[in-house]
Coordinates of C-alpha atoms and ligand atoms in Angstrom, one line a residue:
X10 CA 115.0 120.2 91.9
X11 CA 117.3 122.5 93.6
X12 CA 115.9 124.4 96.6
X13 CA 117.1 128.0 97.2
X14 CA 118.9 127.9 100.7
X15 CA 119.6 131.5 101.2
X16 CA 117.3 134.0 103.1
X17 CA 114.8 131.3 104.3
X18 CA 114.4 131.1 108.0
X19 CA 115.6 127.7 109.5
X20 CA 112.1 126.7 111.0
X21 CA 110.5 127.2 107.7
X22 CA 113.2 125.0 105.7
X23 CA 112.6 122.2 108.4
X24 CA 109.0 122.4 107.9
X25 CA 109.4 122.1 104.1
X26 CA 111.7 119.1 104.8
X27 CA 109.0 117.3 107.2
X28 CA 106.2 117.8 104.5
X29 CA 108.5 116.4 101.9
X30 CA 109.4 113.4 104.1
X31 CA 105.6 112.9 104.9
X32 CA 104.8 113.2 101.2
X33 CA 107.6 110.5 100.4
X34 CA 106.1 108.3 103.0
X35 CA 102.7 108.6 101.8
X36 CA 101.3 109.7 105.3
X37 CA 98.6 112.3 105.8
X38 CA 100.2 115.5 107.8
X39 CA 97.4 115.7 110.3
X40 CA 100.1 115.1 113.1
X41 CA 98.2 112.3 114.9
X42 CA 100.5 109.6 116.4
X43 CA 99.1 107.1 114.0
X44 CA 100.1 109.0 111.1
X45 CA 103.6 110.0 112.3
X46 CA 104.2 106.3 112.6
X47 CA 103.2 105.2 109.1
X48 CA 99.9 103.5 108.1
X49 CA 97.6 101.7 110.7
X50 CA 95.2 99.5 109.4
X51 CA 92.4 97.8 111.7
X52 CA 91.4 94.2 110.7
X53 CA 88.2 93.0 112.4
X54 CA 87.3 89.2 111.7
X55 CA 84.1 87.5 112.5
X56 CA 86.1 84.3 113.5
X57 CA 89.9 83.9 113.3
X58 CA 89.9 80.2 113.5
X59 CA 87.6 79.8 110.3
X60 CA 90.3 78.0 108.1
X61 CA 89.6 80.2 104.9
X62 CA 89.7 83.5 107.0
X63 CA 93.1 82.4 108.6
X64 CA 94.7 81.9 105.4
X65 CA 93.4 85.5 104.3
X66 CA 95.0 86.8 107.4
X67 CA 98.1 85.1 107.0
X68 CA 98.6 86.4 103.4
X69 CA 97.8 89.8 104.5
X70 CA 100.4 89.6 107.2
X71 CA 103.1 88.5 104.7
X72 CA 102.3 90.9 102.1
X73 CA 102.0 93.9 104.5
X74 CA 105.8 92.8 105.5
X75 CA 106.8 92.7 102.0
X76 CA 105.2 96.2 101.1
X77 CA 106.8 97.6 104.2
X78 CA 110.3 96.2 102.9
X79 CA 109.8 97.4 99.4
X80 CA 108.7 101.2 100.5
X81 CA 110.2 101.6 103.6
X82 CA 106.7 102.7 104.8
X83 CA 105.8 101.2 108.3
X84 CA 102.4 99.3 108.1
X85 CA 100.7 98.1 111.3
X86 CA 97.9 95.8 111.1
X87 CA 95.9 95.5 114.3
X88 CA 93.8 92.2 114.0
X89 CA 90.8 91.7 116.2
X90 CA 88.9 88.5 116.5
X91 CA 85.2 88.9 117.5
X92 CA 84.5 85.2 117.8
X93 CA 81.2 85.3 116.1
X94 CA 79.8 88.2 118.3
X95 CA 78.5 91.4 116.3
X96 CA 78.4 93.2 119.6
X97 CA 82.1 92.4 120.3
X98 CA 83.1 93.4 116.7
X99 CA 81.2 96.8 117.1
X100 CA 83.3 97.5 120.2
X101 CA 86.5 96.6 118.4
X102 CA 85.7 98.7 115.4
X103 CA 84.8 101.7 118.0
X104 CA 88.3 101.2 119.3
X105 CA 89.9 101.2 115.9
X106 CA 88.1 104.4 115.1
X107 CA 89.3 106.2 118.2
X108 CA 92.8 104.8 117.9
X109 CA 92.9 106.8 114.8
X110 CA 93.4 103.8 112.3
X111 CA 93.8 105.1 108.8
X112 CA 91.5 102.5 107.3
X113 CA 89.4 99.7 108.7
X114 CA 88.8 96.4 106.9
X115 CA 85.8 94.3 108.3
X116 CA 84.8 90.7 107.9
X117 CA 81.2 91.2 109.3
X118 CA 79.8 88.7 111.8
X119 CA 76.2 89.7 110.8
X120 CA 76.0 90.9 107.2
X121 CA 72.9 92.9 107.9
X122 CA 74.9 94.9 110.7
X123 CA 77.0 97.2 108.2
X124 CA 74.8 100.3 108.2
X125 CA 75.8 101.4 111.9
X126 CA 79.5 100.7 111.3
X127 CA 79.6 102.7 108.0
X128 CA 77.7 105.8 109.7
X129 CA 80.2 105.8 112.4
X130 CA 83.1 105.5 110.1
X131 CA 81.8 108.3 108.0
X132 CA 81.5 110.6 110.9
X133 CA 85.2 109.9 111.7
X134 CA 86.1 110.0 108.0
X135 CA 88.0 106.8 108.0
X136 CA 87.3 104.5 105.0
X137 CA 86.1 101.0 105.3
X138 CA 86.9 97.8 103.3
X139 CA 84.6 95.0 103.8
X140 CA 85.6 91.6 102.7
X141 CA 84.3 87.9 102.4
X142 CA 80.8 88.7 104.1
X143 CA 79.0 91.0 101.8
X144 CA 76.9 93.7 103.3
X145 CA 73.7 94.3 101.3
X146 CA 74.1 96.8 98.4
X147 CA 72.2 99.4 99.9
X148 CA 74.6 99.7 102.8
X149 CA 77.5 99.6 100.4
X150 CA 76.2 102.7 98.6
X151 CA 75.7 104.7 101.8
X152 CA 79.1 106.5 101.6
X153 CA 81.6 106.9 99.0
X154 CA 84.6 105.6 101.0
X155 CA 83.2 101.9 101.3
X156 CA 84.2 99.2 99.2
X157 CA 84.0 95.3 98.9
X158 CA 86.5 92.6 98.1
X159 CA 85.4 89.2 97.6
X160 CA 84.4 86.6 94.9
X161 CA 81.1 85.9 93.2
X162 CA 79.4 83.3 95.2
X163 CA 77.0 82.1 92.6
X164 CA 79.9 81.3 90.3
X165 CA 81.5 79.0 92.8
X166 CA 78.1 77.2 93.0
X167 CA 78.0 76.8 89.3
X168 CA 81.6 75.6 89.3
X169 CA 80.9 73.0 92.1
X170 CA 77.9 71.7 90.0
X171 CA 80.1 71.4 86.9
X172 CA 82.7 69.4 88.7
X173 CA 79.9 66.8 89.5
X174 CA 78.2 67.0 86.1
X175 CA 81.8 66.5 84.3
X176 CA 82.7 63.4 86.5
X177 CA 79.3 62.1 85.9
X178 CA 79.5 62.4 82.0
X179 CA 83.0 60.8 82.2
X180 CA 82.0 57.7 84.4
X181 CA 78.3 57.6 85.3
X182 CA 78.8 54.5 87.3
X183 CA 81.4 55.9 89.4
X184 CA 78.7 58.4 90.9
X185 CA 75.5 56.7 90.4
X186 CA 76.3 53.6 92.3
X187 CA 72.9 52.1 92.4
X188 CA 72.5 52.7 88.7
X189 CA 69.0 54.3 88.9
X190 CA 70.0 57.1 86.6
X191 CA 69.5 59.7 89.5
X192 CA 72.0 61.2 91.7
X193 CA 71.1 61.0 95.2
X194 CA 72.8 63.6 97.3
X195 CA 73.1 65.5 100.6
X196 CA 73.8 69.2 100.9
X197 CA 76.1 70.6 103.9
X198 CA 75.4 74.3 104.2
X199 CA 77.4 77.2 105.6
X200 CA 75.9 79.7 108.0
X201 CA 72.1 80.7 107.3
X202 CA 71.9 84.0 105.5
X203 CA 75.5 84.1 104.3
X204 CA 75.7 85.0 100.6
X205 CA 78.0 82.1 99.9
X206 CA 75.8 79.4 101.6
X207 CA 72.6 80.6 99.8
X208 CA 74.1 80.9 96.3
X209 CA 76.4 78.0 96.4
X210 CA 73.5 75.8 97.6
X211 CA 71.2 77.1 94.8
X212 CA 73.5 77.3 91.8
X213 CA 75.6 74.0 92.5
X214 CA 72.3 72.1 91.9
X215 CA 71.1 74.2 89.1
X216 CA 74.4 73.6 87.3
X217 CA 74.0 69.8 87.6
X218 CA 70.2 69.9 86.4
X219 CA 70.9 72.1 83.6
X220 CA 73.5 69.5 82.4
X221 CA 70.4 67.2 82.1
X222 CA 71.3 65.1 85.1
X223 CA 68.4 64.1 87.5
X224 CA 69.0 64.5 91.3
X225 CA 67.3 63.8 94.4
X226 CA 68.0 65.5 97.7
X227 CA 68.0 63.1 100.4
X228 CA 68.8 65.8 103.2
X229 CA 70.3 69.1 103.7
X230 CA 71.4 71.1 106.8
X231 CA 73.7 73.8 108.0
X232 CA 77.0 72.9 109.6
X233 CA 78.2 76.7 109.8
X234 CA 81.4 76.0 107.8
X235 CA 82.7 73.8 110.5
X236 CA 84.4 70.3 110.2
X237 CA 83.2 68.8 113.4
X238 CA 79.6 70.0 112.9
X239 CA 79.6 68.5 109.5
X240 CA 80.9 65.2 110.6
X241 CA 78.2 65.0 113.1
X242 CA 75.5 65.8 110.4
X243 CA 77.0 63.5 108.0
X244 CA 77.0 60.4 110.5
X245 CA 73.3 61.0 111.1
X246 CA 72.7 60.8 107.4
X247 CA 74.7 57.6 107.1
X248 CA 72.7 56.0 109.7
X249 CA 69.5 57.2 108.0
X250 CA 70.6 56.7 104.4
X251 CA 73.6 54.4 104.5
X252 CA 75.3 53.9 101.1
X253 CA 72.3 55.7 99.3
X254 CA 74.3 58.8 99.4
X255 CA 76.0 59.1 96.2
X256 CA 77.1 62.8 96.2
X257 CA 77.9 65.2 99.1
X258 CA 77.8 68.8 98.0
X259 CA 79.4 71.1 100.6
X260 CA 79.5 74.8 100.7
X261 CA 83.0 74.8 101.7
X262 CA 86.0 72.3 102.1
X263 CA 86.2 72.2 105.9
X264 CA 82.5 70.8 105.9
X265 CA 83.4 68.4 103.0
X266 CA 86.4 67.1 105.1
X267 CA 84.0 66.6 107.9
X268 CA 82.0 64.6 105.8
X269 CA 84.6 62.4 104.8
X270 CA 85.9 61.9 108.6
X271 CA 82.2 60.5 109.2
X272 CA 82.3 58.1 106.2
X273 CA 85.8 56.8 107.4
X274 CA 84.4 56.4 110.9
X275 CA 81.4 54.6 109.6
X276 CA 83.7 52.3 107.4
X277 CA 82.1 53.6 104.3
X278 CA 84.1 52.3 101.2
X279 CA 84.1 53.6 98.5
X280 CA 83.5 57.2 99.5
X281 CA 80.6 59.1 98.1
X282 CA 81.6 61.8 95.6
X283 CA 82.4 64.6 97.8
X284 CA 83.0 68.1 96.8
X285 CA 83.8 71.5 98.5
X286 CA 84.9 75.0 97.9
X287 CA 87.9 77.0 99.0
X288 CA 90.9 74.6 98.0
X289 CA 92.3 75.2 101.4
X290 CA 95.7 73.5 102.1
X291 CA 94.1 70.6 103.9
X292 CA 91.6 70.2 101.3
X293 CA 94.3 70.2 98.6
X294 CA 95.9 67.4 100.5
X295 CA 92.8 65.4 100.7
X296 CA 92.3 65.9 96.7
X297 CA 95.8 64.9 96.2
X298 CA 95.2 61.7 98.1
X299 CA 92.0 61.0 96.0
X300 CA 89.5 61.4 98.8
X301 CA 87.9 64.9 98.1
X302 CA 86.9 64.7 94.4
X303 CA 86.9 68.4 93.7
X304 CA 86.9 71.9 94.9
X305 CA 86.7 75.5 93.9
X306 CA 89.8 77.8 94.4
X307 CA 88.6 80.7 96.7
X308 CA 91.7 83.0 95.9
X309 CA 92.8 84.0 99.4
X310 CA 96.2 85.3 98.3
X311 CA 94.4 87.4 95.6
X312 CA 91.7 88.8 98.0
X313 CA 94.5 89.6 100.6
X314 CA 96.4 91.6 97.9
X315 CA 93.2 93.5 96.8
X316 CA 92.5 94.4 100.5
X317 CA 96.1 95.6 101.2
X318 CA 96.3 97.5 98.0
X319 CA 93.0 99.1 98.4
X320 CA 93.6 100.0 102.1
X321 CA 97.0 101.5 101.4
X322 CA 95.6 103.7 98.4
X323 CA 92.7 104.9 100.8
X324 CA 95.1 105.4 103.6
X325 CA 97.3 107.8 101.5
X326 CA 94.3 109.4 99.9
X327 CA 95.2 108.0 96.5
X328 CA 92.5 107.0 93.9
X329 CA 92.2 103.3 94.2
X330 CA 90.7 103.0 90.6
X331 CA 94.2 103.6 89.4
X332 CA 95.2 100.4 91.0
X333 CA 92.3 98.2 90.9
X334 CA 89.6 97.2 88.9
X335 CA 86.0 97.9 90.2
X336 CA 82.6 97.0 89.5
X337 CA 80.2 99.6 90.2
X338 CA 83.2 101.7 91.6
X339 CA 82.9 99.6 94.9
X340 CA 83.4 95.9 94.3
X341 CA 86.6 94.2 93.6
X342 CA 85.9 90.6 92.6
X343 CA 88.5 87.8 92.4
X344 CA 87.8 84.8 90.2
X345 CA 87.2 81.2 91.1
X346 CA 88.6 78.1 89.5
X347 CA 87.8 74.5 89.6
X348 CA 90.2 72.1 91.1
X349 CA 90.5 68.4 90.7
X350 CA 93.1 65.8 91.0
X351 CA 93.8 66.4 87.3
X352 CA 94.1 70.2 87.5
X353 CA 95.5 70.8 91.0
X354 CA 99.0 71.3 90.3
X355 CA 98.3 73.9 87.6
X356 CA 95.9 75.8 89.8
X357 CA 97.8 75.4 92.9
X358 CA 101.3 74.4 92.6
X359 CA 102.7 72.4 95.3
X360 CA 105.1 73.8 97.9
X361 CA 108.7 73.2 96.7
Ligands
GAL6 C1 83.4 81.6 102.7 C2 84.4 80.4 102.7 C3 84.1 79.6 104.1 C4 84.1 80.5 105.2 C5 83.1 81.7 104.9 C6 83.3 82.6 106.1 O1 83.8 82.3 101.5 O2 84.1 79.5 101.6 O3 84.8 78.6 104.0 O4 85.3 80.8 105.4 O5 83.5 82.5 103.6 O6 82.7 83.8 105.8

């Protein structure tokens, strides 16, 4: 389109050019420093040293650099680690709000603490993308500019149970070591109250029993997603039950690896049948070496991509439904996949 040059005062021509540049860069034209610089995204993490969360963050960072190169639009990610304190996270979010972030991504410490954050963001008209730790439905519905990106926890539980049931069907004696027709198991649970811990614990066992396999729970305890805590729980159980432990269900891979650490330290050989969730890089290594028997891939690159796409759309005032598929206009769900030694190279190709 040709613009007529004659007769238009210089300052008016300049302001049209400026508006056009802002339109091309996708920024809002409210003149705040954050908007003049490009897009600024606040990311509040419950605990950055959590293995799975740290993989999401590193994918987010590299995807942001790629999008920046592709679009020429500056994308700044401000990452804050609350180290497990909701009070600290609230302060960090207050700072993101007053610094004029275009959108804030929140990995809540306490799932029940979303309402206060949502109300503050609504007052400042700054959209929120929650991820990984799901606020209750009532809170998500509090404001139209609130979204959630994650994976449906119950499904990972079912898949974990299926991994055990399928292995049992193939070779019952490899799991049922004492041959009593019952699988004796222990359950390592993530944080109390976390949707993934509750649903994985429940649905993994339901999937095994609905495959007509009888189970007996020897013990269960929380190890807060943590490898060291899981190793110490497992050491106690080894002292208590010894080789009666046939299967270890773990709500995530870090705790599954902790259970294997404890078995190795106690000289247990062969290892019980240990399964986790996430398929993190260290867990994949363990699957390839034959120690961890299976995991459920929790798609961190896919979740990071959805978080970023959604954030950029919201920051640019675009309709995210044109870019992503939503459930109830609020939820973006990424699918899980089962991972075993047989399927790992298809699900997660090894680094070249
Ligand atoms: C889960 C994941 C765990 C832990 C937790 C933190 O989805 O499986 O390993 O990262 O999120 O909220």
